[in-house]
Amino acid sequence: MKFKQKWALVTGGSRGIGRGICTELARQGCNMVVNYVSDSNRAKKTVSELVDLGVEAYALKADVSHRAQVDAMVSKITARHPLDILVNNAGVVQFEPFLEVSMESWDLQCNINLKGAFNVGQEVARHMVKRKQGGKIIFVTSFNQEVPNGSQGVYSITKSGIKMLAKSMALELAAHKINVNTIAAGAVVTDINKEQIEQFPGLVERLEKIIPLQRWGTVEDMGKAAVYLASPDSDYVTGSTLFVEGGIMINNGMMINIVQD
Ligand SMILES: NC(=O)c1ccc[n+]([C@@H]2O[C@H](COP(=O)([O-])OP(=O)(O)OC[C@H]3O[C@@H](n4cnc5c(N)ncnc54)[C@H](OP(=O)(O)O)[C@@H]3O)[C@@H](O)[C@H]2O)c1
């Protein structure tokens, strides 16, 4: 049990990767606050699964892109108990070619992904600094923090921005013993890409062919990475990125052995 008596907040924690992270942290004894924005029933279900793992857990609704809602959420939490760990996971993607990006789409992705990460990150960091017990802050980005995907330019820009947000925070918060890192996630089947998978048959298989480890990631893969970055095992790691993407970043298009094949 790595996290006995500890409390973590996971934004967008009720489903997908966020739920996977909540589950792995709870398996290590962490008490959980599950943030959600749209589906209270799903949040309740996730909370009840976490409680079944033997930890305390509850859900709080807040739109991370709205600063007042974020401030109210963090105040509510810290009035009940301190926060040791923050996982900024909430995120959205819009698939559209660069020439067709609308201002609405730009604003939506920047507001939720980047401004949302800043909103929650700053407010929780203020609490951690005031408390003087250090802390762990993790941002779920994507391998798109380094390289863009076609028709996902704005999303990639937001993830790249979060990488720099994490580095800036890491630099300024190190003296307060607060570690700030990102998880650059690879492809994981969740609601975020459900439509694309349905719309483009064979997408899953095609991607498996270019991922060196030959499979999509799972929410458990992401959860285990979060456990490492939230635990004392990573006390000497800050301003860094853990790539959990099956090696897709090292594929330069030459996965076949061009000498032998
Ligand atoms: N799946 C992948 O292949 C993949 C790859 C790389 C990175 N990621 C990143 O992983 C993170 C989680 O994505 P996912 O794949 O698990 O997608 P998902 O299943 O669609 O979940 C998205 C989560 O974000 C929350 N959310 C959206 N807008 C929000 C807002 N304004 N305020 C608070 N919460 C909000 C949702 O909350 P509600 O449930 O309440 O709507 C939901 O829990 C995202 O940051 C995504 O960019 C995903």
Coordinates of N, CA and C in Angstrom, one line a residue, residues 16-186:
G16 N -13.0 6.2 -18.6 CA -11.8 6.1 -19.5 C -10.5 6.1 -18.7
I17 N -9.5 6.8 -19.1 CA -8.2 6.8 -18.5 C -8.3 7.3 -17.1
G18 N -9.1 8.3 -16.8 CA -9.2 8.8 -15.5 C -9.7 7.8 -14.5
R19 N -10.7 7.0 -14.9 CA -11.2 5.9 -14.1 C -10.1 4.9 -13.8
G20 N -9.3 4.6 -14.9 CA -8.2 3.6 -14.7 C -7.2 4.1 -13.7
I21 N -6.9 5.4 -13.7 CA -6.0 6.0 -12.8 C -6.5 6.0 -11.4
C22 N -7.8 6.3 -11.2 CA -8.4 6.2 -9.9 C -8.3 4.8 -9.3
T23 N -8.6 3.8 -10.2 CA -8.6 2.5 -9.7 C -7.2 2.0 -9.3
E24 N -6.2 2.3 -10.1 CA -4.8 1.9 -9.7 C -4.3 2.6 -8.4
L25 N -4.7 3.9 -8.3 CA -4.3 4.6 -7.1 C -5.0 4.0 -5.9
A26 N -6.3 3.7 -6.0 CA -7.1 3.2 -4.9 C -6.6 1.8 -4.6
R27 N -6.2 1.0 -5.5 CA -5.6 -0.3 -5.3 C -4.4 -0.2 -4.4
Q28 N -3.7 0.9 -4.4 CA -2.5 1.2 -3.5 C -2.9 2.0 -2.3
G29 N -4.2 2.0 -2.0 CA -4.7 2.5 -0.7 C -5.0 4.0 -0.7
C30 N -5.0 4.6 -1.9 CA -5.2 6.1 -1.9 C -6.7 6.4 -1.8
N31 N -7.0 7.4 -1.0 CA -8.4 7.9 -1.0 C -8.6 8.8 -2.2
M32 N -9.8 8.8 -2.8 CA -10.0 9.5 -4.1 C -11.1 10.5 -4.1
V33 N -10.8 11.6 -4.8 CA -11.9 12.5 -5.2 C -12.0 12.4 -6.7
V34 N -13.2 12.1 -7.2 CA -13.4 11.9 -8.6 C -14.1 13.1 -9.1
N35 N -13.4 13.9 -9.9 CA -14.1 15.0 -10.6 C -14.8 14.6 -11.9
Y36 N -15.9 15.1 -12.1 CA -16.6 14.9 -13.4 C -17.4 16.1 -13.8
V37 N -17.9 16.1 -15.1 CA -18.6 17.3 -15.5 C -20.0 17.0 -16.0
S38 N -20.1 15.7 -16.6 CA -21.4 15.5 -17.4 C -22.3 14.4 -16.9
D39 N -21.8 13.4 -16.2 CA -22.6 12.2 -16.0 C -22.4 11.8 -14.5
S40 N -23.4 12.3 -13.7 CA -23.3 12.0 -12.2 C -23.5 10.5 -11.9
N41 N -24.3 9.8 -12.7 CA -24.5 8.4 -12.4 C -23.2 7.6 -12.7
R42 N -22.5 8.0 -13.7 CA -21.2 7.3 -14.0 C -20.2 7.6 -12.9
A43 N -20.2 8.8 -12.4 CA -19.3 9.2 -11.3 C -19.6 8.4 -10.1
K44 N -21.0 8.3 -9.8 CA -21.4 7.5 -8.6 C -20.9 6.1 -8.7
K45 N -21.0 5.5 -9.9 CA -20.7 4.1 -10.1 C -19.1 3.9 -9.9
T46 N -18.4 4.9 -10.4 CA -16.9 4.8 -10.2 C -16.6 4.9 -8.7
V47 N -17.2 5.8 -8.0 CA -17.0 6.0 -6.6 C -17.3 4.7 -5.9
S48 N -18.4 4.1 -6.2 CA -18.8 2.9 -5.5 C -17.7 1.8 -5.7
E49 N -17.2 1.7 -7.0 CA -16.1 0.7 -7.3 C -14.9 1.0 -6.4
L50 N -14.6 2.3 -6.2 CA -13.4 2.6 -5.5 C -13.6 2.3 -4.0
V51 N -14.8 2.6 -3.5 CA -15.1 2.3 -2.1 C -15.0 0.7 -1.9
D52 N -15.4 0.0 -2.9 CA -15.3 -1.5 -2.8 C -13.8 -1.9 -2.7
L53 N -12.9 -1.1 -3.1 CA -11.5 -1.4 -3.0 C -10.9 -1.1 -1.6
G54 N -11.8 -0.5 -0.8 CA -11.4 -0.3 0.6 C -10.9 1.1 1.0
V55 N -11.1 2.0 0.0 CA -10.7 3.4 0.3 C -11.9 4.3 0.5
E56 N -11.6 5.5 0.9 CA -12.7 6.6 0.9 C -12.7 7.2 -0.4
A57 N -13.9 7.5 -0.9 CA -14.0 8.2 -2.2 C -15.3 8.9 -2.3
Y58 N -15.3 10.0 -3.1 CA -16.5 10.8 -3.4 C -16.3 11.5 -4.7
A59 N -17.4 11.9 -5.3 CA -17.3 12.6 -6.6 C -17.7 14.1 -6.4
L60 N -17.1 15.0 -7.2 CA -17.4 16.4 -7.2 C -17.5 16.9 -8.7
K61 N -18.6 17.6 -8.9 CA -18.8 18.1 -10.3 C -18.1 19.5 -10.4
A62 N -17.4 19.6 -11.5 CA -16.8 21.0 -11.8 C -16.3 20.9 -13.2
D63 N -16.6 22.0 -14.0 CA -16.1 22.1 -15.3 C -14.7 22.8 -15.2
V64 N -13.6 22.0 -15.5 CA -12.3 22.5 -15.3 C -12.0 23.8 -16.0
S65 N -12.7 24.1 -17.1 CA -12.4 25.3 -17.9 C -13.0 26.6 -17.2
H66 N -13.8 26.4 -16.2 CA -14.4 27.5 -15.4 C -13.7 27.7 -14.1
R67 N -13.0 28.8 -14.0 CA -12.1 29.0 -12.8 C -12.9 29.0 -11.5
A68 N -14.1 29.7 -11.6 CA -14.9 29.8 -10.3 C -15.3 28.4 -9.9
Q69 N -15.7 27.5 -10.8 CA -16.1 26.1 -10.4 C -14.9 25.3 -9.9
V70 N -13.7 25.6 -10.5 CA -12.5 24.9 -10.0 C -12.2 25.3 -8.6
D71 N -12.2 26.6 -8.4 CA -11.9 27.2 -7.0 C -12.8 26.6 -6.0
A72 N -14.1 26.6 -6.4 CA -15.1 26.1 -5.4 C -14.9 24.6 -5.1
M73 N -14.5 23.8 -6.1 CA -14.2 22.4 -5.9 C -13.0 22.2 -5.0
V74 N -12.0 22.9 -5.3 CA -10.7 22.7 -4.5 C -11.0 23.2 -3.0
S75 N -11.8 24.3 -2.9 CA -12.1 24.8 -1.5 C -12.9 23.7 -0.8
K76 N -13.9 23.1 -1.5 CA -14.7 22.1 -0.8 C -13.9 20.9 -0.4
I77 N -12.9 20.5 -1.2 CA -12.1 19.3 -0.9 C -11.2 19.7 0.3
T78 N -10.5 20.8 0.2 CA -9.5 21.1 1.2 C -10.2 21.5 2.6
A79 N -11.5 21.8 2.6 CA -12.2 22.0 3.8 C -12.4 20.6 4.5
R80 N -12.4 19.6 3.7 CA -12.6 18.2 4.3 C -11.3 17.5 4.6
H81 N -10.3 17.7 3.8 CA -9.0 16.9 4.0 C -8.0 17.5 3.1
P82 N -6.7 17.3 3.4 CA -5.7 17.8 2.4 C -5.6 17.0 1.1
L83 N -4.9 17.6 0.2 CA -4.7 16.9 -1.1 C -3.2 16.6 -1.2
D84 N -2.8 15.4 -1.5 CA -1.4 15.0 -1.6 C -1.0 14.8 -3.1
I85 N -2.0 14.5 -3.9 CA -1.8 14.1 -5.3 C -2.9 14.7 -6.2
L86 N -2.5 15.3 -7.3 CA -3.4 15.8 -8.3 C -3.1 15.1 -9.6
V87 N -4.1 14.5 -10.3 CA -3.9 14.0 -11.6 C -4.9 14.8 -12.5
N88 N -4.3 15.7 -13.3 CA -5.0 16.5 -14.3 C -5.2 15.7 -15.5
N89 N -6.4 15.1 -15.7 CA -6.6 14.1 -16.7 C -7.7 14.6 -17.7
A90 N -8.6 15.4 -17.3 CA -9.8 15.8 -18.1 C -9.3 16.4 -19.5
G91 N -9.9 15.9 -20.5 CA -9.5 16.4 -21.8 C -10.5 16.1 -22.9
V92 N -10.5 16.9 -24.0 CA -11.4 16.6 -25.1 C -10.5 16.7 -26.4
V93 N -11.1 16.1 -27.5 CA -10.4 16.3 -28.8 C -11.5 16.5 -29.8
Q94 N -11.1 17.3 -30.8 CA -12.0 17.5 -32.0 C -11.1 17.1 -33.2
F95 N -11.7 16.3 -34.1 CA -10.9 15.8 -35.2 C -11.3 16.7 -36.4
E96 N -10.4 17.5 -36.9 CA -10.7 18.3 -38.1 C -9.4 18.8 -38.8
P97 N -9.4 18.9 -40.1 CA -8.2 19.3 -40.8 C -7.9 20.8 -40.4
F98 N -6.6 21.2 -40.4 CA -6.2 22.5 -40.0 C -7.0 23.6 -40.7
L99 N -7.2 23.5 -42.0 CA -7.9 24.5 -42.7 C -9.4 24.7 -42.3
E100 N -9.9 23.7 -41.6 CA -11.3 23.7 -41.2 C -11.5 24.0 -39.8
V101 N -10.4 24.3 -39.0 CA -10.6 24.5 -37.6 C -11.4 25.8 -37.3
S102 N -12.4 25.6 -36.6 CA -13.2 26.8 -36.2 C -12.8 27.4 -34.9
M103 N -13.2 28.7 -34.7 CA -12.8 29.3 -33.4 C -13.4 28.6 -32.3
E104 N -14.6 28.1 -32.5 CA -15.3 27.4 -31.4 C -14.5 26.1 -31.0
S105 N -14.0 25.4 -32.0 CA -13.2 24.2 -31.7 C -11.9 24.6 -31.0
W106 N -11.3 25.6 -31.5 CA -10.0 26.1 -30.9 C -10.3 26.5 -29.4
D107 N -11.3 27.2 -29.2 CA -11.6 27.7 -27.8 C -12.0 26.5 -26.9
L108 N -12.8 25.6 -27.4 CA -13.2 24.4 -26.6 C -12.0 23.6 -26.1
Q109 N -11.1 23.3 -27.1 CA -10.0 22.4 -26.7 C -8.9 23.2 -25.8
C110 N -8.7 24.4 -26.2 CA -7.8 25.2 -25.4 C -8.3 25.4 -24.0
N111 N -9.6 25.7 -23.9 CA -10.2 26.0 -22.6 C -10.2 24.8 -21.7
I112 N -10.6 23.7 -22.2 CA -10.7 22.5 -21.3 C -9.3 21.9 -21.1
N113 N -8.6 21.7 -22.2 CA -7.3 21.0 -22.0 C -6.3 21.8 -21.3
L114 N -6.0 23.0 -21.9 CA -4.9 23.8 -21.4 C -5.2 24.7 -20.3
K115 N -6.3 25.5 -20.5 CA -6.7 26.4 -19.4 C -7.2 25.6 -18.2
G116 N -7.9 24.5 -18.5 CA -8.4 23.6 -17.4 C -7.2 23.1 -16.6
A117 N -6.2 22.6 -17.3 CA -5.0 22.1 -16.5 C -4.4 23.2 -15.7
F118 N -4.3 24.4 -16.2 CA -3.7 25.5 -15.5 C -4.6 25.8 -14.3
N119 N -5.9 25.9 -14.5 CA -6.8 26.3 -13.4 C -6.7 25.3 -12.2
V120 N -6.8 24.0 -12.5 CA -6.7 23.1 -11.4 C -5.3 23.0 -10.8
G121 N -4.3 23.0 -11.7 CA -2.9 22.9 -11.3 C -2.5 24.1 -10.4
Q122 N -2.9 25.3 -10.7 CA -2.5 26.4 -9.9 C -3.2 26.4 -8.5
E123 N -4.5 26.1 -8.5 CA -5.3 26.1 -7.3 C -4.8 25.0 -6.3
V124 N -4.6 23.8 -6.9 CA -4.1 22.7 -6.0 C -2.7 23.0 -5.5
A125 N -1.8 23.6 -6.4 CA -0.5 23.9 -6.0 C -0.5 24.9 -4.9
R126 N -1.4 25.9 -5.0 CA -1.5 26.9 -3.9 C -1.8 26.2 -2.5
H127 N -2.7 25.3 -2.6 CA -3.0 24.5 -1.4 C -1.8 23.7 -0.9
M128 N -1.1 23.1 -1.8 CA 0.1 22.2 -1.4 C 1.2 23.1 -0.8
V129 N 1.4 24.3 -1.4 CA 2.5 25.1 -0.9 C 2.1 25.6 0.5
K130 N 0.8 26.0 0.7 CA 0.4 26.5 2.0 C 0.5 25.4 3.1
R131 N 0.2 24.2 2.7 CA 0.2 23.1 3.6 C 1.6 22.6 4.0
K132 N 2.6 22.9 3.2 CA 4.0 22.6 3.5 C 4.4 21.2 3.6
Q133 N 3.7 20.3 2.9 CA 3.9 18.9 3.0 C 4.3 18.3 1.6
G134 N 4.7 19.2 0.7 CA 5.0 18.7 -0.7 C 3.8 18.2 -1.4
G135 N 4.0 17.5 -2.5 CA 2.9 16.9 -3.3 C 3.3 16.4 -4.6
K136 N 2.4 15.8 -5.3 CA 2.7 15.2 -6.6 C 1.6 15.7 -7.6
I137 N 2.0 16.3 -8.7 CA 1.1 16.8 -9.7 C 1.4 16.1 -11.0
I138 N 0.4 15.5 -11.6 CA 0.6 14.7 -12.8 C -0.4 15.3 -13.9
F139 N 0.1 15.5 -15.1 CA -0.8 15.9 -16.2 C -0.8 14.8 -17.2
V140 N -2.0 14.4 -17.6 CA -2.1 13.4 -18.6 C -2.1 14.1 -19.9
T141 N -1.0 14.0 -20.7 CA -0.9 14.6 -22.0 C -1.1 13.6 -23.0
S142 N -0.2 13.4 -23.9 CA -0.3 12.4 -25.0 C 1.0 12.5 -25.7
F143 N 1.3 11.4 -26.5 CA 2.6 11.5 -27.3 C 2.4 12.7 -28.3
N144 N 1.2 13.2 -28.4 CA 1.0 14.4 -29.3 C 1.6 15.7 -28.6
Q145 N 2.1 15.6 -27.4 CA 2.8 16.7 -26.8 C 4.2 16.9 -27.6
E146 N 4.6 15.9 -28.3 CA 5.9 16.0 -29.1 C 5.6 16.0 -30.6
V147 N 4.7 15.2 -31.1 CA 4.4 15.2 -32.5 C 2.9 15.2 -32.7
P148 N 2.5 16.0 -33.8 CA 1.1 16.1 -34.0 C 0.5 14.9 -34.8
N149 N -0.8 14.6 -34.6 CA -1.5 13.7 -35.5 C -2.2 14.6 -36.6
G150 N -2.4 14.0 -37.8 CA -3.2 14.7 -38.8 C -4.6 15.0 -38.3
S151 N -5.1 16.1 -38.5 CA -6.5 16.5 -38.1 C -6.7 16.5 -36.6
Q152 N -5.6 16.6 -35.9 CA -5.6 16.7 -34.4 C -4.7 17.8 -34.0
G153 N -4.5 18.8 -34.8 CA -3.5 19.9 -34.6 C -3.8 20.7 -33.3
V154 N -5.0 21.1 -33.1 CA -5.3 22.0 -32.0 C -5.1 21.1 -30.7
Y155 N -5.6 19.9 -30.7 CA -5.4 19.0 -29.6 C -3.9 18.9 -29.2
S156 N -3.1 18.6 -30.3 CA -1.6 18.5 -30.1 C -1.0 19.7 -29.5
I157 N -1.5 20.9 -30.0 CA -1.0 22.2 -29.4 C -1.3 22.3 -27.9
T158 N -2.5 21.9 -27.6 CA -2.9 22.0 -26.1 C -2.0 21.0 -25.3
K159 N -1.7 19.8 -25.8 CA -0.9 18.9 -25.1 C 0.5 19.3 -25.0
S160 N 1.0 20.0 -26.0 CA 2.4 20.5 -26.0 C 2.4 21.7 -25.0
G161 N 1.4 22.5 -24.9 CA 1.3 23.6 -24.0 C 1.3 23.0 -22.5
I162 N 0.6 21.9 -22.3 CA 0.6 21.4 -21.0 C 1.9 20.9 -20.6
K163 N 2.7 20.3 -21.5 CA 4.1 19.9 -21.2 C 4.9 21.1 -20.7
M164 N 4.8 22.2 -21.3 CA 5.5 23.4 -20.8 C 4.9 23.9 -19.5
L165 N 3.6 23.8 -19.3 CA 3.0 24.2 -18.1 C 3.6 23.4 -16.9
A166 N 3.7 22.1 -17.2 CA 4.3 21.1 -16.2 C 5.7 21.5 -15.9
K167 N 6.5 21.8 -16.9 CA 7.9 22.1 -16.7 C 8.0 23.4 -15.9
S168 N 7.2 24.4 -16.2 CA 7.3 25.7 -15.5 C 6.9 25.5 -14.1
M169 N 5.8 24.7 -13.8 CA 5.4 24.5 -12.5 C 6.5 23.7 -11.7
A170 N 7.1 22.7 -12.4 CA 8.1 21.9 -11.7 C 9.3 22.8 -11.3
L171 N 9.6 23.7 -12.1 CA 10.8 24.6 -11.8 C 10.4 25.5 -10.6
E172 N 9.3 26.0 -10.6 CA 8.9 27.0 -9.5 C 8.5 26.3 -8.2
L173 N 8.0 25.0 -8.3 CA 7.5 24.4 -7.1 C 8.4 23.4 -6.5
A174 N 9.6 23.2 -7.1 CA 10.6 22.2 -6.6 C 11.0 22.5 -5.2
A175 N 11.2 23.8 -4.9 CA 11.6 24.2 -3.6 C 10.5 23.8 -2.5
H176 N 9.3 23.6 -3.0 CA 8.2 23.3 -2.1 C 8.0 21.7 -2.0
K177 N 9.0 21.0 -2.6 CA 8.9 19.5 -2.7 C 7.6 19.1 -3.4
I178 N 7.3 19.8 -4.4 CA 6.1 19.4 -5.2 C 6.7 19.0 -6.6
N179 N 6.5 17.7 -6.9 CA 7.0 17.2 -8.2 C 5.8 17.3 -9.3
V180 N 6.2 17.8 -10.4 CA 5.2 17.9 -11.5 C 5.7 17.2 -12.8
N181 N 5.0 16.3 -13.3 CA 5.4 15.5 -14.4 C 4.2 15.2 -15.4
T182 N 4.5 14.8 -16.6 CA 3.4 14.4 -17.5 C 3.5 12.9 -17.9
I183 N 2.3 12.4 -18.1 CA 2.2 11.0 -18.7 C 1.8 11.3 -20.2
A184 N 2.7 10.9 -21.1 CA 2.4 11.0 -22.5 C 1.8 9.7 -23.0
A185 N 0.5 9.7 -23.0 CA -0.3 8.5 -23.2 C -0.3 8.2 -24.7
G186 N -0.3 6.9 -25.0 CA -0.5 6.4 -26.4 C -1.9 6.2 -26.6

